[in-house]
Coordinates of C-alpha atoms in Angstrom, one line a residue:
G1 CA 109.1 99.4 114.0
A2 CA 111.9 101.8 113.3
A3 CA 111.6 105.5 114.1
S4 CA 110.0 107.4 111.3
S5 CA 111.8 110.0 109.4
A6 CA 110.2 113.3 108.3
D7 CA 109.3 112.1 104.9
D8 CA 107.1 109.3 106.4
Y9 CA 104.4 111.9 106.9
P10 CA 102.4 113.5 104.1
P11 CA 102.8 117.2 103.5
E12 CA 99.6 119.3 103.3
S13 CA 99.4 119.2 99.5
C14 CA 101.2 117.5 96.6
A15 CA 101.4 120.8 94.7
G16 CA 105.1 121.9 94.7
T17 CA 106.4 118.5 95.9
S18 CA 109.2 116.9 94.0
S19 CA 111.4 113.9 94.6
S20 CA 114.6 115.9 94.8
G21 CA 115.6 119.5 94.7
S22 CA 116.8 119.2 91.1
E23 CA 113.6 117.8 89.7
T24 CA 111.2 119.9 87.8
E25 CA 107.8 120.3 89.5
C26 CA 104.6 119.7 87.7
D27 CA 102.9 122.9 86.6
H28 CA 99.4 122.5 87.9
D29 CA 97.5 125.5 89.2
T30 CA 95.3 124.4 92.1
N31 CA 93.9 127.9 92.7
R32 CA 90.3 128.2 91.3
D33 CA 88.7 131.5 90.5
D34 CA 85.0 132.4 91.1
L35 CA 83.9 132.5 87.5
P36 CA 81.1 130.2 86.4
A37 CA 82.3 127.0 84.7
E38 CA 80.7 128.1 81.4
Q39 CA 82.9 131.3 81.3
R40 CA 86.1 129.3 82.2
M41 CA 85.8 127.3 79.0
Q42 CA 85.9 130.4 76.8
D43 CA 89.6 129.9 76.2
S44 CA 88.9 126.8 74.2
P45 CA 91.4 126.4 71.3
K46 CA 90.1 127.2 67.8
E47 CA 86.6 127.6 69.0
M48 CA 84.2 126.7 66.3
S49 CA 80.6 127.6 65.4
S50 CA 78.0 124.8 65.5
D51 CA 77.3 125.1 61.8
S52 CA 80.8 123.6 61.2
C53 CA 79.0 120.2 61.5
S54 CA 77.5 120.5 58.0
D55 CA 79.7 122.6 55.7
V56 CA 82.6 120.3 55.3
D57 CA 82.8 117.8 52.4
D58 CA 83.4 114.1 53.1
E59 CA 87.0 113.1 52.4
P60 CA 87.3 110.2 49.9
P61 CA 88.0 106.9 51.7
S62 CA 91.4 105.5 51.3
E63 CA 91.6 102.5 49.0
Q64 CA 92.3 99.2 50.8
P65 CA 92.9 95.9 49.0
E66 CA 89.9 93.6 49.3
P67 CA 90.8 90.5 51.4
S68 CA 90.2 87.1 49.7
A69 CA 87.6 84.7 50.9
T70 CA 90.3 82.5 52.4
E71 CA 91.7 85.5 54.4
E72 CA 88.3 86.5 55.6
L73 CA 87.6 82.9 56.7
A74 CA 90.9 82.7 58.5
T75 CA 90.3 86.0 60.3
I76 CA 86.8 84.9 61.4
A77 CA 88.1 81.5 62.6
R78 CA 90.8 83.1 64.7
R79 CA 88.5 85.8 66.1
F80 CA 85.8 83.4 67.3
H81 CA 88.1 80.4 68.1
L82 CA 86.4 78.1 65.6
T83 CA 87.4 74.4 65.5
H84 CA 88.9 72.9 62.4
G85 CA 85.7 71.0 61.9
A86 CA 83.7 74.2 61.8
V87 CA 86.2 75.9 59.4
N88 CA 86.1 72.8 57.1
A89 CA 82.3 73.1 57.0
F90 CA 82.4 76.8 56.2
A91 CA 85.0 76.2 53.5
A92 CA 82.8 73.5 51.9
S93 CA 79.9 75.9 51.8
L94 CA 82.0 78.6 50.2
R95 CA 83.3 76.2 47.6
R96 CA 79.7 75.3 46.7
L97 CA 79.0 79.0 46.3
G98 CA 81.8 79.3 43.8
H99 CA 84.6 80.7 46.0
D100 CA 88.1 79.4 45.5
V101 CA 89.1 78.4 49.1
P102 CA 91.2 75.4 50.3
K103 CA 89.3 72.4 51.6
D104 CA 91.4 71.9 54.8
A105 CA 91.3 74.2 57.8
R106 CA 95.0 73.6 58.3
T107 CA 95.8 75.1 55.0
I108 CA 93.5 78.1 55.5
L109 CA 94.9 78.8 59.0
G110 CA 98.5 77.9 58.2
T111 CA 98.6 75.3 60.9
E112 CA 101.9 73.6 61.5
R113 CA 101.6 69.8 60.8
K114 CA 103.7 68.7 63.7
A115 CA 104.6 70.5 66.9
E116 CA 108.3 70.6 67.5
L117 CA 108.3 69.3 71.1
G118 CA 111.5 68.9 73.1
Q119 CA 112.9 65.5 74.0
S120 CA 110.9 65.4 77.2
N121 CA 107.6 66.3 75.4
T122 CA 107.0 68.9 78.1
F123 CA 108.9 71.9 76.7
I124 CA 108.9 74.0 73.5
H125 CA 111.2 77.0 72.7
F126 CA 109.5 79.0 70.0
G127 CA 112.3 81.6 69.8
L128 CA 112.7 85.2 70.9
V129 CA 114.0 86.5 67.6
K130 CA 111.1 84.8 65.8
G131 CA 108.6 86.4 68.1
L132 CA 110.2 89.8 67.9
T133 CA 110.2 89.6 64.1
E134 CA 106.5 88.8 64.0
S135 CA 105.6 91.4 66.7
L136 CA 107.4 94.3 65.0
G137 CA 105.6 94.0 61.6
D138 CA 105.7 97.4 59.8
A139 CA 106.2 99.5 63.0
L140 CA 108.4 102.6 62.9
L141 CA 111.5 101.3 64.7
P142 CA 113.6 103.1 67.4
Q143 CA 117.3 102.8 67.7
E144 CA 116.9 100.5 70.7
L145 CA 114.0 98.0 71.4
H146 CA 112.9 97.8 75.0
L147 CA 111.9 94.3 75.9
Q148 CA 109.9 93.0 78.9
A149 CA 109.7 89.4 79.8
S150 CA 107.2 87.6 82.1
I151 CA 107.3 84.1 83.7
D152 CA 104.3 82.7 85.6
G153 CA 102.4 79.6 86.2
L154 CA 99.0 79.0 84.6
P155 CA 96.6 76.2 85.9
L156 CA 94.8 74.6 83.0
F157 CA 92.1 72.3 84.5
K158 CA 90.2 72.4 87.8
S159 CA 90.6 68.7 88.4
S160 CA 94.2 68.3 87.4
S161 CA 97.6 69.7 88.5
V162 CA 98.8 70.1 84.9
G163 CA 99.6 73.6 84.0
F164 CA 101.6 75.9 81.7
W165 CA 104.8 77.8 82.7
P166 CA 105.3 80.2 79.7
I167 CA 108.1 82.7 79.1
L168 CA 106.4 85.7 77.5
C169 CA 107.9 88.8 76.0
R170 CA 106.6 92.1 74.6
V171 CA 108.2 95.2 73.0
T172 CA 107.2 98.3 75.0
N173 CA 108.5 101.2 72.9
C174 CA 107.2 100.5 69.4
G175 CA 104.8 98.5 67.3
D176 CA 102.4 95.9 68.8
S177 CA 102.9 95.6 72.6
T178 CA 100.9 92.3 72.7
P179 CA 102.9 89.6 74.4
F180 CA 104.2 86.6 72.5
V181 CA 105.3 83.2 73.6
V182 CA 109.1 82.5 73.7
S183 CA 109.1 79.2 75.6
L184 CA 106.4 77.0 77.0
F185 CA 106.6 74.3 79.7
C186 CA 103.7 72.0 80.4
D187 CA 103.5 69.4 83.2
S188 CA 102.5 69.1 86.8
G189 CA 104.1 71.7 89.0
K190 CA 107.0 74.0 88.2
P191 CA 109.7 73.2 85.7
P192 CA 112.0 70.7 87.6
N193 CA 115.2 72.2 86.2
L194 CA 115.3 76.0 86.2
E195 CA 118.5 76.1 84.1
T196 CA 117.0 73.9 81.3
F197 CA 113.8 75.9 81.3
L198 CA 115.5 79.4 81.1
R199 CA 118.7 78.6 79.1
P200 CA 117.3 78.9 75.5
F201 CA 115.7 82.2 76.4
L202 CA 118.7 83.6 78.2
D203 CA 121.1 82.6 75.4
E204 CA 118.9 84.6 72.9
V205 CA 118.7 87.6 75.3
Q206 CA 122.5 87.5 75.7
E207 CA 123.0 87.5 72.0
L208 CA 120.5 90.3 71.3
T209 CA 121.7 92.6 74.1
T210 CA 125.3 92.1 73.0
N211 CA 125.1 92.2 69.3
G212 CA 121.6 93.5 68.5
M213 CA 119.4 92.2 65.7
V214 CA 119.0 92.9 62.0
F215 CA 115.4 93.6 61.0
K216 CA 114.5 94.4 57.4
G217 CA 118.1 95.4 56.7
R218 CA 118.5 97.6 59.7
H219 CA 120.6 97.0 62.8
I220 CA 118.7 97.5 66.1
D221 CA 119.9 97.4 69.6
V222 CA 117.9 95.4 72.2
C223 CA 117.6 96.0 75.9
L224 CA 115.8 93.8 78.4
T225 CA 114.3 96.3 80.8
A226 CA 112.2 94.1 83.1
M227 CA 111.1 90.6 84.0
V228 CA 107.5 91.0 85.3
C229 CA 106.5 88.2 87.7
D230 CA 104.3 87.7 90.8
A231 CA 106.1 87.1 94.1
P232 CA 106.1 83.3 93.9
A233 CA 107.5 83.3 90.4
R234 CA 110.1 85.9 91.3
S235 CA 111.2 83.6 94.2
F236 CA 111.5 80.7 91.8
V237 CA 113.4 82.5 89.0
K238 CA 115.7 84.5 91.3
Q239 CA 116.2 81.5 93.6
I240 CA 115.4 83.3 96.8
K241 CA 113.3 82.6 99.9
S242 CA 109.6 82.8 99.6
H243 CA 107.9 86.2 100.2
A244 CA 106.4 84.5 103.3
G245 CA 109.8 83.8 104.8
Y246 CA 111.7 85.8 107.4
H247 CA 114.1 87.1 104.7
G248 CA 111.5 87.4 102.0
C249 CA 111.6 91.2 101.3
E250 CA 113.3 91.7 97.9
R251 CA 114.2 95.4 98.5
C252 CA 115.5 95.6 102.0
S253 CA 117.4 93.2 104.2
Q254 CA 115.3 93.3 107.4
R255 CA 114.5 90.0 109.1
G256 CA 110.8 89.5 109.5
Q257 CA 109.1 89.1 112.8
Y258 CA 106.6 86.3 113.7
V259 CA 103.4 87.9 114.9
E260 CA 100.2 85.9 115.6
G261 CA 100.9 83.1 113.0
R262 CA 102.4 85.2 110.2
V263 CA 105.7 86.8 109.3
T264 CA 105.6 90.6 109.4
F265 CA 108.0 93.4 108.2
P266 CA 107.5 96.4 110.5
E267 CA 110.8 98.2 109.6
L268 CA 110.8 101.1 107.2
N269 CA 114.4 102.1 107.2
A270 CA 116.3 98.8 106.8
P271 CA 119.4 98.6 104.5
L272 CA 118.4 98.2 100.9
R273 CA 119.5 95.3 98.7
T274 CA 121.7 96.1 95.7
N275 CA 122.9 94.3 92.6
E276 CA 126.3 93.8 94.3
T277 CA 124.9 92.4 97.6
F278 CA 122.6 90.1 95.7
R279 CA 125.3 88.7 93.5
D280 CA 127.7 88.3 96.4
Q281 CA 124.8 86.7 98.5
A282 CA 125.7 89.1 101.3
D283 CA 122.5 88.0 103.0
P284 CA 122.8 84.2 102.6
A285 CA 119.4 83.6 104.3
H286 CA 117.7 85.4 101.4
H287 CA 119.0 82.9 98.8
I288 CA 118.2 79.3 98.1
G289 CA 120.5 78.9 95.0
E290 CA 122.1 80.5 92.0
S291 CA 119.8 82.0 89.4
P292 CA 120.6 81.5 85.8
V293 CA 119.4 85.1 85.1
A294 CA 122.6 86.3 86.9
D295 CA 124.5 85.3 83.7
L296 CA 123.0 88.4 82.0
D297 CA 124.5 91.8 82.5
V298 CA 121.5 93.1 84.5
D299 CA 120.7 94.5 87.9
M300 CA 119.4 91.4 89.7
V301 CA 117.3 93.6 92.1
T302 CA 115.7 96.1 89.8
I303 CA 115.3 93.9 86.7
F304 CA 112.4 92.2 88.7
P305 CA 110.0 95.1 89.4
L306 CA 107.4 94.9 92.1
D307 CA 104.2 94.1 90.2
Y308 CA 101.4 96.5 90.9
M309 CA 98.6 94.1 89.8
H310 CA 99.5 91.4 92.4
L311 CA 101.0 93.6 95.1
V312 CA 98.5 96.5 95.2
C313 CA 95.3 95.3 93.6
L314 CA 95.1 91.6 94.5
G315 CA 97.2 92.1 97.6
V316 CA 96.6 95.2 99.6
M317 CA 93.3 96.4 98.1
R318 CA 91.6 93.0 98.4
R319 CA 92.9 92.7 102.0
L320 CA 91.4 96.1 102.9
L321 CA 88.0 95.2 101.4
R322 CA 88.0 91.9 103.3
S323 CA 88.9 93.6 106.6
W324 CA 85.9 95.9 106.1
T325 CA 83.4 93.3 105.1
C326 CA 84.3 89.8 106.3
G327 CA 83.4 88.4 109.7
R328 CA 83.3 91.2 112.3
G329 CA 84.4 93.7 109.7
T330 CA 84.5 97.4 110.0
L331 CA 81.2 97.7 108.1
S332 CA 77.9 96.4 109.4
V333 CA 75.7 94.2 107.3
G334 CA 73.5 97.2 106.5
Q335 CA 76.5 99.3 105.5
Q336 CA 77.7 96.5 103.3
R337 CA 74.3 96.5 101.5
D338 CA 74.6 100.2 101.0
L339 CA 78.1 99.8 99.6
S340 CA 76.9 97.1 97.2
R341 CA 74.0 99.4 96.1
K342 CA 76.3 102.3 95.4
L343 CA 78.7 100.0 93.5
V344 CA 75.9 98.8 91.3
A345 CA 74.7 102.4 90.7
C346 CA 78.3 103.3 89.6
A347 CA 78.3 100.4 87.2
K348 CA 75.7 102.2 85.1
E349 CA 78.1 105.0 84.5
F350 CA 81.1 102.8 83.5
P351 CA 82.0 103.1 79.8
S352 CA 83.1 100.2 77.6
D353 CA 86.8 101.1 78.2
F354 CA 86.5 99.1 81.4
Q355 CA 86.8 95.3 81.0
R356 CA 84.5 94.8 84.0
K357 CA 81.9 96.9 85.8
P358 CA 81.6 97.1 89.6
R359 CA 79.5 94.5 91.4
G360 CA 78.5 94.1 95.0
V361 CA 80.9 93.2 97.9
D362 CA 78.8 90.0 98.4
E363 CA 80.8 88.8 95.3
L364 CA 84.1 90.0 96.6
D365 CA 85.8 86.6 96.4
R366 CA 85.1 86.6 92.7
W367 CA 86.4 90.1 92.0
K368 CA 89.2 90.2 89.4
A369 CA 92.3 92.4 89.5
T370 CA 90.8 94.9 87.1
E371 CA 87.8 95.3 89.4
L372 CA 90.1 95.9 92.4
R373 CA 92.0 98.4 90.3
S374 CA 88.8 100.3 89.4
F375 CA 87.8 100.4 93.0
L376 CA 91.1 101.8 94.2
L377 CA 91.6 104.4 91.4
Y378 CA 88.0 105.5 90.8
V379 CA 85.1 104.2 92.7
G380 CA 86.4 103.7 96.3
P381 CA 86.7 107.3 97.4
V382 CA 83.1 108.0 96.2
V383 CA 81.3 104.9 97.6
L384 CA 83.2 104.7 100.9
K385 CA 82.6 108.3 101.9
S386 CA 80.3 108.4 104.9
L387 CA 80.3 104.6 105.2
L388 CA 83.8 103.9 106.5
P389 CA 84.8 105.4 109.8
E390 CA 86.7 108.7 109.2
T391 CA 90.0 107.3 110.4
H392 CA 89.8 104.3 108.0
Y393 CA 88.5 106.5 105.1
E394 CA 91.4 109.0 105.5
H395 CA 93.8 106.1 105.7
F396 CA 92.4 104.6 102.4
L397 CA 92.8 108.0 100.7
L398 CA 96.6 107.8 101.4
L399 CA 96.7 104.7 99.2
H400 CA 94.3 106.1 96.6
V401 CA 96.3 109.4 96.1
A402 CA 99.7 107.7 96.1
I403 CA 98.7 105.1 93.6
R404 CA 97.0 107.6 91.3
I405 CA 100.2 109.7 91.3
L406 CA 102.4 106.7 90.6
A407 CA 100.0 105.5 87.8
S408 CA 100.0 108.9 86.2
P409 CA 102.4 109.5 83.3
A410 CA 102.2 113.2 84.2
Y411 CA 102.9 112.9 87.9
Y412 CA 104.9 109.8 88.7
V413 CA 108.2 111.6 88.5
C414 CA 107.5 115.1 89.7
H415 CA 105.4 114.0 92.7
N416 CA 107.3 110.8 93.4
S417 CA 108.7 111.9 96.7
F418 CA 105.2 112.9 97.9
A419 CA 103.8 109.5 96.9
R420 CA 106.6 107.8 98.6
G421 CA 105.8 109.7 101.8
L422 CA 102.1 108.8 101.6
L423 CA 102.9 105.1 101.1
R424 CA 105.3 105.0 104.0
Y425 CA 102.8 106.8 106.2
F426 CA 100.1 104.4 105.0
V427 CA 102.2 101.3 105.9
Q428 CA 103.2 102.8 109.3
Q429 CA 99.5 103.5 110.2
F430 CA 98.3 100.2 108.8
G431 CA 100.0 98.4 111.7
T432 CA 98.6 100.5 114.5
S433 CA 95.9 99.1 116.9
A434 CA 93.5 101.9 115.8
L435 CA 93.4 100.4 112.3
Y436 CA 94.4 96.9 111.5
G437 CA 97.1 95.9 114.0
P438 CA 100.8 94.8 113.8
K439 CA 100.0 91.3 112.5
Q440 CA 98.8 92.9 109.2
L441 CA 102.2 94.2 108.2
T442 CA 102.9 91.3 106.0
Y443 CA 104.9 91.2 102.7
N444 CA 102.4 93.0 100.5
V445 CA 101.7 95.8 102.9
H446 CA 105.4 96.3 103.7
T447 CA 106.5 96.3 100.1
L448 CA 104.3 99.3 99.4
S449 CA 107.0 101.3 101.1
H450 CA 109.4 100.5 98.2
L451 CA 107.0 101.0 95.3
A452 CA 107.6 104.7 94.5
E453 CA 111.3 103.9 93.7
E454 CA 110.2 101.3 91.2
C455 CA 108.5 104.0 89.1
L456 CA 111.6 106.1 88.9
I457 CA 113.3 103.1 87.2
H458 CA 110.5 101.6 85.1
G459 CA 107.9 104.4 84.6
P460 CA 104.3 104.7 85.7
L461 CA 102.8 101.7 87.3
D462 CA 101.0 100.3 84.2
A463 CA 104.2 100.5 82.2
F464 CA 105.5 97.5 84.2
S465 CA 102.4 95.8 85.6
A466 CA 101.3 92.3 84.8
F467 CA 97.9 93.2 83.5
G468 CA 98.9 92.9 79.8
F469 CA 100.6 89.6 80.4
E470 CA 97.7 88.2 82.5
N471 CA 95.3 89.0 79.7
F472 CA 97.4 87.1 77.3
L473 CA 97.6 84.1 79.7
G474 CA 93.8 83.9 79.5
K475 CA 93.9 83.9 75.7
L476 CA 96.6 81.1 75.9
K477 CA 94.3 79.0 78.0
R478 CA 91.4 79.5 75.6
M479 CA 93.4 78.0 72.8
L480 CA 92.9 74.6 74.2
R481 CA 90.1 72.5 72.6
T482 CA 90.5 69.3 74.6
R483 CA 92.5 68.0 77.6
N484 CA 94.7 65.9 75.3
N485 CA 98.3 67.1 74.7
P486 CA 97.8 70.8 75.6
L487 CA 101.4 71.7 74.6
A488 CA 100.9 70.5 71.0
Q489 CA 97.5 72.2 70.8
V490 CA 98.9 75.6 71.8
S491 CA 101.9 75.1 69.4
R492 CA 99.4 74.6 66.5
R493 CA 97.2 77.6 67.6
L494 CA 100.2 79.9 67.8
S495 CA 101.3 78.8 64.3
E496 CA 97.9 79.8 63.0
R497 CA 98.2 83.2 64.6
A498 CA 101.4 83.7 62.7
G499 CA 100.0 82.3 59.4
P500 CA 99.6 84.1 56.1
A501 CA 96.2 85.6 56.9
S502 CA 97.0 86.6 60.5
F503 CA 95.6 89.7 62.1
Q504 CA 97.2 93.0 61.1
S505 CA 98.0 95.3 64.0
T506 CA 96.2 98.6 63.6
T507 CA 96.1 101.8 65.6
K508 CA 92.6 102.5 66.8
T509 CA 91.4 106.1 66.7
H510 CA 89.6 107.0 69.9
A511 CA 85.9 107.4 69.2
I512 CA 84.2 110.4 70.8
K513 CA 80.6 109.7 71.9
E514 CA 77.8 111.6 73.4
G515 CA 77.8 111.4 77.2
Q516 CA 81.5 111.0 77.5
C517 CA 83.3 113.3 80.0
Y518 CA 86.5 115.2 79.5
L519 CA 88.7 117.7 81.2
L520 CA 88.8 120.7 78.8
N521 CA 91.0 123.6 79.9
D522 CA 91.1 121.8 83.3
R523 CA 87.4 121.9 83.6
P524 CA 85.0 118.9 83.5
A525 CA 82.7 118.9 80.5
V526 CA 80.3 116.4 78.9
I527 CA 79.9 115.7 75.2
V528 CA 76.3 116.7 74.2
K529 CA 76.5 116.3 70.4
V530 CA 79.2 114.9 68.0
C531 CA 79.4 116.7 64.7
R532 CA 81.7 116.0 61.7
I533 CA 84.8 117.8 63.0
S534 CA 83.6 119.3 66.2
C535 CA 81.7 118.5 69.4
D536 CA 79.1 120.5 71.4
V537 CA 80.1 120.3 75.1
A538 CA 78.4 121.3 78.3
A539 CA 80.3 122.2 81.4
L540 CA 79.8 120.5 84.7
T541 CA 79.1 123.5 87.0
N542 CA 81.0 124.6 90.1
P543 CA 84.1 122.2 90.0
R544 CA 85.8 122.0 93.4
D545 CA 87.8 119.7 95.6
F546 CA 86.2 116.4 96.5
F547 CA 88.7 115.9 99.3
K548 CA 91.4 118.1 100.8
A549 CA 93.6 115.6 102.5
P550 CA 96.2 114.1 102.1
A551 CA 96.2 116.5 99.1
H552 CA 93.6 118.7 97.4
S553 CA 91.9 116.4 95.0
S554 CA 92.0 119.1 92.2
A555 CA 95.8 118.8 92.3
I556 CA 95.4 115.3 90.8
E557 CA 92.5 116.5 88.6
I558 CA 89.7 114.9 90.7
Y559 CA 86.7 117.2 91.0
R560 CA 83.3 117.3 92.7
T561 CA 80.8 119.2 90.5
D562 CA 77.1 120.3 90.5
V563 CA 74.7 119.7 87.6
Q564 CA 75.4 119.9 83.9
S565 CA 75.1 123.3 82.3
T566 CA 72.3 124.0 79.9
S567 CA 74.5 126.0 77.6
T568 CA 77.0 124.5 75.2
K569 CA 80.2 125.4 73.3
S570 CA 81.8 123.9 70.3
W571 CA 85.2 122.3 70.4
P572 CA 87.3 120.8 67.7
Q573 CA 87.3 117.0 67.8
D574 CA 91.1 116.8 67.8
A575 CA 91.3 119.0 70.9
V576 CA 88.7 116.8 72.7
R577 CA 90.4 113.6 71.6
N578 CA 93.7 114.9 73.1
A579 CA 92.1 116.0 76.4
P580 CA 92.0 113.7 79.5
R581 CA 89.0 111.3 79.3
C582 CA 87.2 111.0 82.7
L583 CA 84.8 108.8 84.6
K584 CA 81.8 110.7 85.9
L585 CA 80.2 109.1 88.9
P586 CA 77.0 110.2 90.7
Y587 CA 77.5 111.8 94.1
K588 CA 74.6 113.4 96.0
K589 CA 73.0 115.9 93.6
G590 CA 76.1 116.2 91.4
F591 CA 79.1 114.2 90.3
V592 CA 82.7 113.2 91.0
V593 CA 84.9 113.4 87.9
T594 CA 88.1 111.4 87.8
P595 CA 90.6 111.1 84.8
L596 CA 91.0 107.6 83.4
L597 CA 94.6 106.7 84.2
H598 CA 94.6 103.2 82.8
L599 CA 93.9 104.5 79.3
Q600 CA 96.9 106.8 79.3
G601 CA 100.3 106.0 77.8

């Protein structure tokens, strides 16, 4: 590999580290005084007496129009994916009970009578403007809408090669950020003609980014900020070599090296690709054709961000776990049993905010991306301590700290340079014989060295990850009732979602519950009792660093604590609701407390 520069090596702490001399540093005091945790919480804002629970009158509930029986039935049918036959049966029962509801499910759900298929019967363009209009609803509109798109393949049946290739979009800076379908291709394999597949979408994007759109009498500008795809889909849409090819890196122009049956990318300082070099095809071995996306006025390199879900979670984190547990892995069979036992114990502490709870490494092949994310961001440092060899554990912490910084809305800019140094050092050490060897420096591992720069362009990692789009793909697949004509089925289900009794997007208020953990005045505390407008909280005693390298854990708000205090203090619910929510995991006779990054904005 190339010689390493000074920033390849992590500084002693991320406190006071910034990505450039002109950037503002995060104000985070890592010095801890010797006061008991109970005394440190005395500065709580608007401290309240516990009797405030009972001396406030209930506010009268706001009046909401009662939904009709038809609207209620339509909402239930969509929520529980009821078939038309089931809806017809419910409607008949309601009519016998005297309710005025239509007889036919298609009328109740607003189902389109005939899907508007293209001439090939394999493609539908639903429309970008149509989807935007339905997505915006009654949202407070900014001057400019920020739009993300996603293109990916979706297998439909285990015994068939038939699949969907949808073009999805979502608005990221107002209203409902749930993706919506712009176009949908259905057949065996990829769309055979990329131009035909993309053109209706690109024409609408061109019109919107040039002239904007009028919504409810107001002119709004539109900007396409990112096209979120996994590596194979990016290769297809950009018309470039596969990520497994010698010229597969999308951010630098190094030629890969063939090592023990795989292409590796050991260089860390190769020349970077730019919009100009991409459009000029200055590296012809990187290209396989002309991408229709180049017709847009976008940066052809940065408009396709490196996706954290596929790159980091499904890519690097899963590879690490397999190297530790599979075959002659780093961990013995007994250590793997201990690891699984610890993971199952942690699962008992996981709140409902997590889609999935941890499970043992014996089921590693079935772990989903969200489970791998939870392991990397929260559970891994706790359950791996004293199990992994010290060199491997410290190497894993490089990735853990770097990704937590880049996933944090508070830290991804001011500590970006530090995270970049950690990732470059992680990649460099990954290929050493003391860890995993040169043959492991494949595309995913190498591309980590470019990830920090992506955040300076697109925001914290979850702002441009594929998690939201992947969740929607699962919903799209569940719309199918039979194997027959999946394209027409989805077209009808989507028309029902947009029907007259469709769901209304609402802003959920975060519910405070007993047992939840928060950082109050930078100190971990647990909710003991929830009153009407306040909460009784108990401090977790003796908060301190859980690890001190590659940075003090307290600098990124991760603490090891002792037991829960027996005394409590009262805090206003609004102050608690606005404080960082944390995951509290058992460790020895105390806890490790970690803020929940994937719930932040």
